[in-house]
Short mmCIF file of C-alpha atoms and ligand atoms in Angstrom, two decimals:
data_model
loop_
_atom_site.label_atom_id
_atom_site.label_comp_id
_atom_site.label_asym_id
_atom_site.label_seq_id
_atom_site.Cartn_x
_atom_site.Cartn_y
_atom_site.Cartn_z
CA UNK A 1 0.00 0.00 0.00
CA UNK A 2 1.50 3.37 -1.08
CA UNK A 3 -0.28 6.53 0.50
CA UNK A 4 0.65 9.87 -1.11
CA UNK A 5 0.06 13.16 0.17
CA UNK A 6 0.18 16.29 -2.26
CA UNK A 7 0.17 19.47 -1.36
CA UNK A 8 -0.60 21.43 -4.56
CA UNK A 9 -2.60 24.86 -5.64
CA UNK A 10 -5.19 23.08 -7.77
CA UNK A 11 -7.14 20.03 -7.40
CA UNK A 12 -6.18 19.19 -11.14
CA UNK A 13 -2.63 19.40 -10.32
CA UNK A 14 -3.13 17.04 -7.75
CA UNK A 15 -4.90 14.69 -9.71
CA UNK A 16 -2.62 15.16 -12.69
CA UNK A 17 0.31 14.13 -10.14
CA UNK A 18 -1.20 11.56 -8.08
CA UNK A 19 -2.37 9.71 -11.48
CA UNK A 20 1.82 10.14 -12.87
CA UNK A 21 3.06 8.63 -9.56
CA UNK A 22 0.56 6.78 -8.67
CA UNK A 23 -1.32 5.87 -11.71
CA UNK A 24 -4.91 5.53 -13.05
CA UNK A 25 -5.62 3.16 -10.29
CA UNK A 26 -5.10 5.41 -6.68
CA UNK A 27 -8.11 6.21 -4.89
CA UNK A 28 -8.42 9.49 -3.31
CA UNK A 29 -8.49 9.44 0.45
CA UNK A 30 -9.44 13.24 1.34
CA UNK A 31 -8.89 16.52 0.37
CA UNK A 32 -9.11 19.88 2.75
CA UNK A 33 -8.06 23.38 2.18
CA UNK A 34 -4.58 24.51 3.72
CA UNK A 35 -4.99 28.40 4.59
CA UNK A 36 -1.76 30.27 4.59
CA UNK A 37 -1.60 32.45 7.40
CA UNK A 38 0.27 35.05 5.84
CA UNK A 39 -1.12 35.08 2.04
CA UNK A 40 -4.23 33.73 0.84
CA UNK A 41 -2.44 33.66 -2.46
CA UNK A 42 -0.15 31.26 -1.05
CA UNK A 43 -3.58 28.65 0.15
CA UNK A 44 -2.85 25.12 -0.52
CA UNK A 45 -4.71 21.79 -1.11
CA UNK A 46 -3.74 18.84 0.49
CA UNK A 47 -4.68 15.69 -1.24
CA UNK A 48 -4.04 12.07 -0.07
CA UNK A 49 -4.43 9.08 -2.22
CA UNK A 50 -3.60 5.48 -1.73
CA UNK A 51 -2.89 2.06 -4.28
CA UNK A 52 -2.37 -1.19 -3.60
CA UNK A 53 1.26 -1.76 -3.78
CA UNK A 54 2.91 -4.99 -1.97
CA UNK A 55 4.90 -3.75 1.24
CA UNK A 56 8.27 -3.80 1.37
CA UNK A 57 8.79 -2.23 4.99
CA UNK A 58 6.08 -1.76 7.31
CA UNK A 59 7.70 0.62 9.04
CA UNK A 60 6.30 4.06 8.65
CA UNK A 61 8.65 6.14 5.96
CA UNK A 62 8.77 9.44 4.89
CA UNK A 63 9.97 10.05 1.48
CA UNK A 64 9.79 13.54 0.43
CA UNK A 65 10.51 14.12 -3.40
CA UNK A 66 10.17 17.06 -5.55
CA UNK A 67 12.06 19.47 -3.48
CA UNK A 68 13.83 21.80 -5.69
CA UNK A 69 15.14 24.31 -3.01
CA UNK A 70 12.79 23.11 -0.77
CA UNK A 71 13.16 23.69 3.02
CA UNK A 72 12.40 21.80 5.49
CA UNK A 73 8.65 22.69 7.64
CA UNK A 74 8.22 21.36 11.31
CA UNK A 75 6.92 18.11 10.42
CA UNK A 76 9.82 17.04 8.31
CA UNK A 77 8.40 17.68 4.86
CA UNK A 78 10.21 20.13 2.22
CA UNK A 79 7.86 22.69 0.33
CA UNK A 80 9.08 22.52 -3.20
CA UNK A 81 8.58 25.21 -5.46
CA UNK A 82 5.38 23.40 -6.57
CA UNK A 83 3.96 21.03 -4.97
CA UNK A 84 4.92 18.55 -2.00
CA UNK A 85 4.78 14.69 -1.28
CA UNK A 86 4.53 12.87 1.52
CA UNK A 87 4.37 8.62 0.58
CA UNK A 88 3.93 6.36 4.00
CA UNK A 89 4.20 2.89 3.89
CA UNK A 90 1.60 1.33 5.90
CA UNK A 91 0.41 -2.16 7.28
CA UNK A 92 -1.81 -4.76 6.02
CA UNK A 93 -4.81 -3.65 8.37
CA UNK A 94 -4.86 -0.26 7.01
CA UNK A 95 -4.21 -1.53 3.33
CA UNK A 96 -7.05 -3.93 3.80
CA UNK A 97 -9.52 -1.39 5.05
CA UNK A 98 -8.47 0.99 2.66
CA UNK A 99 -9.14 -1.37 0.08
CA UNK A 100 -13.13 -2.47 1.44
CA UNK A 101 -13.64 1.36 1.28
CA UNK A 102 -12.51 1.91 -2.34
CA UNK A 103 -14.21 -1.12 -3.20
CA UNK A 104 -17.44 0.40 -1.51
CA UNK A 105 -16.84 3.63 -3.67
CA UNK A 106 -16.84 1.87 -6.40
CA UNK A 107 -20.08 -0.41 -5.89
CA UNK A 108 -21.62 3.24 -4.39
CA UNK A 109 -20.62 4.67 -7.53
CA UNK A 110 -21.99 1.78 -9.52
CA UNK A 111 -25.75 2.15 -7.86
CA UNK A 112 -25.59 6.46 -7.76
CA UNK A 113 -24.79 6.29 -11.92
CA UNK A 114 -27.68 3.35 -12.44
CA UNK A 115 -30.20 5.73 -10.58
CA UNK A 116 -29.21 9.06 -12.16
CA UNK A 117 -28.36 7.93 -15.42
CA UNK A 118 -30.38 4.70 -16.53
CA UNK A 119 -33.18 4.09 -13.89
CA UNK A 120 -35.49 5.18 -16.75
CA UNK A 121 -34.29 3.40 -19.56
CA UNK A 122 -36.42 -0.06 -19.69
CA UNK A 123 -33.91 -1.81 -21.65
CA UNK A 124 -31.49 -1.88 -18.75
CA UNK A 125 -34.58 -1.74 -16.47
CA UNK A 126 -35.13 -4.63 -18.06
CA UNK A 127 -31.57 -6.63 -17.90
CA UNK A 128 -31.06 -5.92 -14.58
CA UNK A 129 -34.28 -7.93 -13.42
CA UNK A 130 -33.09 -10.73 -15.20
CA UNK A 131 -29.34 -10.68 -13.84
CA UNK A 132 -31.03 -10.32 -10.44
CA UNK A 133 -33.48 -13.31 -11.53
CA UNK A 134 -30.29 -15.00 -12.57
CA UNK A 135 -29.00 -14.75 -8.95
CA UNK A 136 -26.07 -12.33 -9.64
CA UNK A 137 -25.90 -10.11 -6.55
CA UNK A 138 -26.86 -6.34 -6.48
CA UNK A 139 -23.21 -4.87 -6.54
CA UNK A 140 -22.35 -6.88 -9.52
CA UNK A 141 -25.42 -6.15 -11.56
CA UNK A 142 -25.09 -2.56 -11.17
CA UNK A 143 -21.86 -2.78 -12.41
CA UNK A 144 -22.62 -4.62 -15.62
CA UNK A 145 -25.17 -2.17 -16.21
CA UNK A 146 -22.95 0.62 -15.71
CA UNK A 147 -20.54 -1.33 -18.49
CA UNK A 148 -23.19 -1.54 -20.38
CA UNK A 149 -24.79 1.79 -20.21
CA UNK A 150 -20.91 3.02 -21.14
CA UNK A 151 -20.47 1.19 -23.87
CA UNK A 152 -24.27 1.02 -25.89
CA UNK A 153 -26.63 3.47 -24.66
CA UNK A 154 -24.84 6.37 -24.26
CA UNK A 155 -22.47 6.64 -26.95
CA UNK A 156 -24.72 5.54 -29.21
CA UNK A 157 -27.59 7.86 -30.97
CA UNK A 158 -30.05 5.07 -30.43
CA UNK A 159 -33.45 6.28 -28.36
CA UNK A 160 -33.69 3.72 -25.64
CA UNK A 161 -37.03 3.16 -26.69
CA UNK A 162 -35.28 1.51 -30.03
CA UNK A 163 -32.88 -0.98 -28.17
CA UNK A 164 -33.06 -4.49 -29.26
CA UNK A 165 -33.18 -5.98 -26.10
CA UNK A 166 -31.45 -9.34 -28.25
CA UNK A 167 -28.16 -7.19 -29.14
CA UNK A 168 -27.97 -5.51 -25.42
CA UNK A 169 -28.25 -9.17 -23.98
CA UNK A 170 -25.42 -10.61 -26.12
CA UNK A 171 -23.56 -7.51 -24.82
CA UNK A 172 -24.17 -7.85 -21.52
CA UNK A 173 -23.21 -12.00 -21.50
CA UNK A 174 -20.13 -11.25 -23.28
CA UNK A 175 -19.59 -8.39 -20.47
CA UNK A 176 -20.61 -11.12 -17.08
CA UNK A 177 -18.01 -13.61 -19.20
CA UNK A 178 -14.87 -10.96 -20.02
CA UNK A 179 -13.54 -11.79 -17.02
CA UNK A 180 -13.96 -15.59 -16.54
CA UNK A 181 -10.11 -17.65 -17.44
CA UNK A 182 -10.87 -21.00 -19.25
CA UNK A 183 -8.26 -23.81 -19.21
CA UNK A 184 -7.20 -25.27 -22.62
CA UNK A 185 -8.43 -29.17 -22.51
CA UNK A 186 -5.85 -31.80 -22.13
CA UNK A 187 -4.21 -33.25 -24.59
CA UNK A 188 -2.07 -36.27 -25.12
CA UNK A 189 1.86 -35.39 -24.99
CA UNK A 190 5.19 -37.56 -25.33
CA UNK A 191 5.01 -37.42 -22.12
CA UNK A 192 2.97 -39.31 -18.86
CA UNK A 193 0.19 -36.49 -17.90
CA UNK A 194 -1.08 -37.26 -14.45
CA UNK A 195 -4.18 -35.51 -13.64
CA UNK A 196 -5.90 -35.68 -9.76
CA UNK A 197 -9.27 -34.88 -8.78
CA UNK A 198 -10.34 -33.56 -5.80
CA UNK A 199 -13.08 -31.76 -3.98
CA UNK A 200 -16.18 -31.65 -1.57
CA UNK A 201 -17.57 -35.07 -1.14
CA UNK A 202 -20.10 -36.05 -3.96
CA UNK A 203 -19.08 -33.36 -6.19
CA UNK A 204 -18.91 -35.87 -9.18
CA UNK A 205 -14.68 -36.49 -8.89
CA UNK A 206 -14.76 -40.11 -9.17
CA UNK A 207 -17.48 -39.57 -12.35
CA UNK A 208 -15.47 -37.17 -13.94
CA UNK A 209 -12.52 -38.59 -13.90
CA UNK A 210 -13.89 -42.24 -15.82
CA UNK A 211 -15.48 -39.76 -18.29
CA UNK A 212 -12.29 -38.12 -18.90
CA UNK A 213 -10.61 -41.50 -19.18
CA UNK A 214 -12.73 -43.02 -21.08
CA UNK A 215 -12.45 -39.68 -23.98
CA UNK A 216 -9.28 -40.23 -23.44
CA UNK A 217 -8.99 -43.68 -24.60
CA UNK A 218 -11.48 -43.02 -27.44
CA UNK A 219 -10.27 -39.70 -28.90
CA UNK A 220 -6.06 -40.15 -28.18
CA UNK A 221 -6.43 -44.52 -27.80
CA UNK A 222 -4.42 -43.21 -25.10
CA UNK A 223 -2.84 -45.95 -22.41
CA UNK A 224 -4.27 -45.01 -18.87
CA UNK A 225 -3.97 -46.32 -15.46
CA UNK A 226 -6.22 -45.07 -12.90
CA UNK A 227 -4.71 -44.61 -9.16
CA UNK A 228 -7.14 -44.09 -6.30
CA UNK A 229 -6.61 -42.81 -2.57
CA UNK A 230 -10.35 -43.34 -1.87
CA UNK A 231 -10.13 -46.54 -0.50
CA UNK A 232 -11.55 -46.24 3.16
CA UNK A 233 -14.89 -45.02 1.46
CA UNK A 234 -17.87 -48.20 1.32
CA UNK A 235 -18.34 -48.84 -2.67
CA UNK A 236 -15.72 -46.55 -3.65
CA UNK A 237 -13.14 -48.81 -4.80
CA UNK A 238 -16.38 -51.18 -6.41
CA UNK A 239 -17.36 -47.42 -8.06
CA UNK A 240 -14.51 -47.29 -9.94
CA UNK A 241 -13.89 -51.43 -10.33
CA UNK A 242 -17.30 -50.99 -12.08
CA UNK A 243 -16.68 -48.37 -14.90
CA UNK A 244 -12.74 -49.36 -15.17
CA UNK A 245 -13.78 -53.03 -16.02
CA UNK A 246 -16.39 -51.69 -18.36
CA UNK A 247 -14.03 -49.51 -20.24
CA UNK A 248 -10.79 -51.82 -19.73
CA UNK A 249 -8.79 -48.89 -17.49
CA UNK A 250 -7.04 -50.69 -15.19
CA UNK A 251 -7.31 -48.93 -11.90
CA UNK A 252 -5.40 -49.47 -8.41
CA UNK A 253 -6.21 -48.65 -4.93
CA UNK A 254 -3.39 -46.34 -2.80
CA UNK A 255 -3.66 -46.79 0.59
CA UNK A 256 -0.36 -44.47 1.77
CA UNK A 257 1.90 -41.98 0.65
CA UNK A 258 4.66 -44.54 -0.44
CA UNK A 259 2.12 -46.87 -2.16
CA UNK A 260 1.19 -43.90 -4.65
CA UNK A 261 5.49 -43.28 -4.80
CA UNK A 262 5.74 -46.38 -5.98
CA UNK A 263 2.67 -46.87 -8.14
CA UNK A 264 4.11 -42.89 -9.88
CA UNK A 265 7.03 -44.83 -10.46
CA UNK A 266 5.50 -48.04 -11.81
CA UNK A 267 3.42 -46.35 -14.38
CA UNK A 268 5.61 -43.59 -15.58
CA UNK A 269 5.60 -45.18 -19.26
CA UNK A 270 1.67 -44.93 -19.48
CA UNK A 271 -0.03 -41.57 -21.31
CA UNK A 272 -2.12 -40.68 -18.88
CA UNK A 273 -2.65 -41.44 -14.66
CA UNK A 274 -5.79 -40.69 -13.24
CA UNK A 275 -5.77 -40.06 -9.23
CA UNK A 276 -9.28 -40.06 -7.60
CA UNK A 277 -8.81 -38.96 -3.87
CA UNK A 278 -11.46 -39.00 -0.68
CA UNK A 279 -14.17 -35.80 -1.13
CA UNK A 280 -13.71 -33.50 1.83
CA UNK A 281 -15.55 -30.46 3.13
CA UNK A 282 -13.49 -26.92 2.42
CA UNK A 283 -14.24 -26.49 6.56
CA UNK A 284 -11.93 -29.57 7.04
CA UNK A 285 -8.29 -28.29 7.09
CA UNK A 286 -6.78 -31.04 8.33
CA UNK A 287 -8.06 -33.55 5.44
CA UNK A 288 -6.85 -30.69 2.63
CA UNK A 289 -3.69 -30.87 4.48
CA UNK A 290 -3.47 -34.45 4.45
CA UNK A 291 -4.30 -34.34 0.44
CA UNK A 292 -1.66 -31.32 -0.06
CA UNK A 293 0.79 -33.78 1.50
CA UNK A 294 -0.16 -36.67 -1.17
CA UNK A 295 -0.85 -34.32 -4.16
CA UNK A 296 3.06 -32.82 -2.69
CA UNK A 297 4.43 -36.29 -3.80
CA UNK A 298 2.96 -36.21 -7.51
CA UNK A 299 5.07 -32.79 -8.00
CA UNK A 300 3.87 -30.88 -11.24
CA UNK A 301 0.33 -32.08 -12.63
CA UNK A 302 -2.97 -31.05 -13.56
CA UNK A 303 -4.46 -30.28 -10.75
CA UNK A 304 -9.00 -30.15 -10.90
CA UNK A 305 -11.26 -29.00 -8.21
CA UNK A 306 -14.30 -30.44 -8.87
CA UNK A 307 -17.46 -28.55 -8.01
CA UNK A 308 -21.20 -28.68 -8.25
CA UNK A 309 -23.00 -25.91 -9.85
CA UNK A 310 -25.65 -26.13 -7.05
CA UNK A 311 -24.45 -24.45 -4.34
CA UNK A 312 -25.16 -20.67 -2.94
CA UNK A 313 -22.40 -18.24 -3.54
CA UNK A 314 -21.11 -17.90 0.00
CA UNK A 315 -19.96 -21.65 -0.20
CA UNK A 316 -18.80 -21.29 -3.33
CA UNK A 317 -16.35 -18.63 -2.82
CA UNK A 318 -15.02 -20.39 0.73
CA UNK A 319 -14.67 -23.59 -1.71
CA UNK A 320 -12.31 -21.91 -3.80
CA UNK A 321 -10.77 -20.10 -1.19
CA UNK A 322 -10.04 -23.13 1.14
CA UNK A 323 -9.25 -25.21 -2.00
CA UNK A 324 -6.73 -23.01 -2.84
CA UNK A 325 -4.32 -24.33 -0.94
CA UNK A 326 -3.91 -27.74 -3.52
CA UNK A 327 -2.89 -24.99 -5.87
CA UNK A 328 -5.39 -26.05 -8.48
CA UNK A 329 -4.45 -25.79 -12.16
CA UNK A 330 -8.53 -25.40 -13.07
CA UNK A 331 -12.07 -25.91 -11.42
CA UNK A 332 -14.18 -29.01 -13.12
CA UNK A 333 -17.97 -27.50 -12.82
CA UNK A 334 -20.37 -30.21 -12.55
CA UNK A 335 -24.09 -31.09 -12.52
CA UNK A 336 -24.86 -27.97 -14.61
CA UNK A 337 -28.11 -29.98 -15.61
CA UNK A 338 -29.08 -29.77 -11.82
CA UNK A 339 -29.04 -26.14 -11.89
CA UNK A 340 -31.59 -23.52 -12.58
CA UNK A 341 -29.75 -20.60 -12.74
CA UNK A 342 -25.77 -20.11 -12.63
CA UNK A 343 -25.24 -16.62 -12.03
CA UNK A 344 -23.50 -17.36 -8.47
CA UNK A 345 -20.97 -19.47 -9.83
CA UNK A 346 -20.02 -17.33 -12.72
CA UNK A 347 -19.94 -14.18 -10.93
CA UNK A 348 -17.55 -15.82 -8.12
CA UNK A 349 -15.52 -17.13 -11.12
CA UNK A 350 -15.22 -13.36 -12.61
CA UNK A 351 -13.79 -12.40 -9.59
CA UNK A 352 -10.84 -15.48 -9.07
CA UNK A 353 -7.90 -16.21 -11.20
CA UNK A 354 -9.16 -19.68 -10.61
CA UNK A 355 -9.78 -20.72 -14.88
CA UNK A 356 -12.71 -23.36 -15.66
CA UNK A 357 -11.53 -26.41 -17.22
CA UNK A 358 -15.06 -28.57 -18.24
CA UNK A 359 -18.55 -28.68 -17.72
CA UNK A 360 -20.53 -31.68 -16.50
CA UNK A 361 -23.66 -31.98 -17.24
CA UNK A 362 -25.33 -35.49 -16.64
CA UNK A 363 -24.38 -38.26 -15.13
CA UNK A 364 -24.19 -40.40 -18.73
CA UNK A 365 -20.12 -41.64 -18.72
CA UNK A 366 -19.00 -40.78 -20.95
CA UNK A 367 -20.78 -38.26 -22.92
CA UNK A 368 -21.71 -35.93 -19.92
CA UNK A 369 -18.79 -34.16 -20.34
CA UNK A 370 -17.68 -30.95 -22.55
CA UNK A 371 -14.64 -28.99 -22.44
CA UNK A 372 -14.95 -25.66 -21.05
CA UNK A 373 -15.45 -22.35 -23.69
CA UNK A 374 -16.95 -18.99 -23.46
CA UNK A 375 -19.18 -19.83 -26.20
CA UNK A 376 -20.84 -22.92 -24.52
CA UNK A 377 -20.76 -21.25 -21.04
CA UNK A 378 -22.99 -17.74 -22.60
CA UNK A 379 -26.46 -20.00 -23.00
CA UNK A 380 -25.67 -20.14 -19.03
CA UNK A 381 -24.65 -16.38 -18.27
CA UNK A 382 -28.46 -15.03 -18.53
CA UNK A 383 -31.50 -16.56 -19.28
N1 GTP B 1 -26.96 -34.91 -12.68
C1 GTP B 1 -25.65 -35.09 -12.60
N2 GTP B 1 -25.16 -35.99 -11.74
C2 GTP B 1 -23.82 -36.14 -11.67
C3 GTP B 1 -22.94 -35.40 -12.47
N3 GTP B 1 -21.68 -35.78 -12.15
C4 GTP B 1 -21.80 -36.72 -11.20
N4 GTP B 1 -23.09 -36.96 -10.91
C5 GTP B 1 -23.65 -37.88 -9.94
O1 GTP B 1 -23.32 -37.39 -8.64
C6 GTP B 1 -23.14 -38.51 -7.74
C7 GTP B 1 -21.80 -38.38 -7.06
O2 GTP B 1 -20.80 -38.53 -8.04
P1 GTP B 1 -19.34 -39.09 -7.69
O3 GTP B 1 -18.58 -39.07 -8.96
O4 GTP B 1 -19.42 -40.35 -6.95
O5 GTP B 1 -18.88 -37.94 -6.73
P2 GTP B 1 -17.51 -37.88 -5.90
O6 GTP B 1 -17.08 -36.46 -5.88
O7 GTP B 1 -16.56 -38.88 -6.41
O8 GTP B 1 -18.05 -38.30 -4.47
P3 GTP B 1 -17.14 -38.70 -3.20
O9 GTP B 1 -16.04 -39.57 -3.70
O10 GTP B 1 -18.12 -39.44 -2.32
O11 GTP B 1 -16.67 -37.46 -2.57
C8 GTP B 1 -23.27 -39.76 -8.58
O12 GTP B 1 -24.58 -40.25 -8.43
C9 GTP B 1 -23.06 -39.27 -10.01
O13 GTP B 1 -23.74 -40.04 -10.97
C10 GTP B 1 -23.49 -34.44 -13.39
O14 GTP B 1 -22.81 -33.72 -14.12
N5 GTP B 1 -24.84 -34.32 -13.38
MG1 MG B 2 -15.50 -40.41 -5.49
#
C-alpha cells in the first residue's frame, strides 16, 4: 500500500500528479483546504491518495521528493517550489480497510450512476431484473449495467425506446463472461500427464474422472492407469472397479503416501494417470492438508477442483478459497443440468484467477462431459 500526500494549488494538479506517480488506479483518500496564514495567495490543497502496492517495509517512511530548493517545515516535509509529497508505507490492516472502502466507492458509484443515469431506460430496467433473476448479486449487476450503459446506450444515438433488447443481452453476457479464465483441454503429450481430482464429497470427482478416461482412450487410444486414494470409502473402490472393467482402465487402490510413490514410479511409461482422492468439506483443514501432503508427492500435474453448480455463492467462494491451498491448475464445474440458474458461480468465477476447465452436465459416462469455452458457457450467463 502506497499513500501519497500532495500538497498542490489546484485540485487538477493534484490529480494530474497523483495519477503520474501513482497511476490511473489510486483512490483518493481526502482533500481539505490549507490556509496560509500570511497570504491567501499562497492557500494550498492537500490531497491524499492510496494504491495497492505490496509492502516492502512496514515501518512508517517518509519520502519527500520534488524538493527543488525546498526547506524543510516542522513536520519534516520540504515545500518545493510546486507542490509537495509525503508517501507512508503502511500495514496490512490499514491496506485492507483501505481497500473495502474503495471497493465500496466503487459499488456506491456503480448504484448512484444506475439511478441518475439509466433508472429510466427499460432496456437496462429490463436486464437488470433478469441478472437479479439470474442470482447475480446487487453490486455486480449494477456494475454490468454501468458497463453496459458506457459502452451502448450512451455513446450511441439510439433512443432507448429503439434498443433491441437481443443485441444488449449478447452484450451484456459477453460483459458477465470478459472476465472468466478457461483452461485449454488436455491433450495427449510424449510425455505421462497425471491428472488428480479432488473436492467436496459427492461433487462428481470419481465420475469425472472415468469420463475423462474413457475420452481419453477413445479420442487419443491413449494408455491409462487409474490410481485411487479413496479406499476407506464403502463402494468406492467397487465405483470405480465398475466403470474401469467396463471400459478396460485398469485402476489401483493407494492406501499411503509410499504406495502412490511407488505406483508414480510403476506407471511412468503410461499416457495418462488418473488419481481419484477421498471428497472432503473446504471447513476440514486437516483432510486438505493431508491431500496437499499426497498431491506434494505427484510434484507438477494437472491439478482439478471439482465442483457442483448447485451451491449458494457464500460456499462457493469459501470452496475456492479453502481449496486453494492444492494450488489447483482449473475448477471441473459439474451437474450444470441440476441447476436452474448459474449466475453465483459465474460471478464468483469473474472475480478469481481460478480458470474453468469442463462442464458436467449429466451423469451419462462418458458423454456428460464438454470442455470448457466462453461460447458454450454464454447460453448459461443469462436466461
Ligand atoms: N446430474 C448429474 N449428476 C452427476 C454429475 N456428475 C456426477 N453426478 C452424480 O453425482 C453422484 C456423485 O458422483 P461421484 O462421482 O461419486 O462424486 P464424488 O465427488 O466422487 O463423491 P465422493 O467420492 O463421495 O466425494 C453420482 O450419483 C453421479 O452419478 C453431473 O454432471 N450431473
Ligand atoms: Mg468419489
Amino acid at each position: 500500500m502506497k499513500i501519497k500526500k500532495v500538497l498542490v494549488s489546484s485540485i487538477q494538479e493534484g490529480m494530474q500528479i497523483i495519477t503520474k506517480e501513482l497511476g490511473e488506479d489510486a483512490v483518493i483518500l481526502s482533500t481539505r483546504n490549507i490556509e496560509s496564514k500570511s497570504d491567501s495567495r499562497e492557500n494550498r490543497i492537500e490531497i491524499i491518495a492510496a494504491i495497492d502496492e505490496t509492502i516492502s517495509k512496514v515501518t512508517h517512511e517518509i519520502n519527500t521528493t520534488q524538493s527543488n530548493n525546498g526547506k524543510n517545515n516542522n513536520n519534516g516535509l520540504k515545500f518545493g517550489e510546486d507542490y509537495v509529497t509525503e508517501q507512508i508505507n503502511y500495514s496490512d490492516g490499514l491496506k485492507n480497510q483501505i481497500f473495502e472502502i474503495k471497493q465500496l466507492l466503487k459499488d456506491l458509484s456503480h448504484r448512484v450512476k444506475y439511478k441518475f443515469n439509466n433508472y429510466e431506460n427499460e432496456a437496462l430496467k429490463t436486464i437488470f431484473k433478469e441478472l437479479l433473476k439470474f442470482e447475480y448479486s446487487e453490486d455486480f449487476a449494477y456494475k454490468i449495467i454501468d458497463e453496459l450503459a458506457d459502452l451502448y446506450i450512451n455513446n450511441s444515438s439510439i433512443e432507448p425506446k429503439e434498443v433491441d433488447i437481443k443485441n444488449l443481452k449478447e452484450l451484456t453476457k459477453d460483459l458477465i463472461l470478459g472476465n472468466l479464465k478457461i483452461l485449454p483441454s488436455i491433450n495427449k503429450s510424449d510425455k505421462c500427464t497425471i491428472i488428480s481430482f479432488f473436492g467436496t464429497t459427492g461433487g462428481g470427482k470419481t465420475t469425472t474422472l472415468i469420463k475423462l478416461a474413457i475420452l481419453f482412450k477413445i479420442i487419443f487410444n491413449a494408455d491409462s492407469v487409474i490410481l485411487s486414494t479413496d479406499v476407506n470409502k464403502v463402494g468406492a473402490i467397487e465405483q470405480l472397479q465398475t466403470y474401469s472393467s467396463i471400459a478396460s482402465i485398469p485402476h489401483y487402490a493407494i492406501f499411503s503416501p509410499e504406495d502412490l510413490a511407488i505406483a508414480l514410479e510403476d506407471y511412468k511409461a503410461k499416457d495418462f494417470i488418473f488419481i481419484d482422492t477421498t471428497g472432503c468439506s473446504q471447513q476440514d483443514k486437516d483432510s486438505i492438508n493431508d491431500l496437499k501432503r499426497t498431491l506434494d508427492i505427484i510434484g507438477e500435474h494437472f491439478r482439478f477442483l471439482v465442483q457442483s453448480c448447485n451451491v449458494g455463492k457464500a460456499t462457493f467462494r469459501q470452496i475456492i478459497q479453502e481449496y486453494s491451498t492444492l494450488n489447483p491448475s482449473g475448477i471441473i464445474l459439474t451437474k450444470l443440468d441440476e441447476s436452474a440458474a448459474l449466475g453465483n458461480v459465474i460471478e464468483v468465477l469473474s472475480e478469481v484467477s481460478l480458470p474453468v476447465s469442463y462442464f458436467t452436465n449429466g451423469s451419462r459416462v462418458p458423454e456428460d462431459i464438454e470442455p470448457a469455452n466462453l461460447k458454450y458457457l454464454k447460453q448459461f450467463a443469462l436466461p
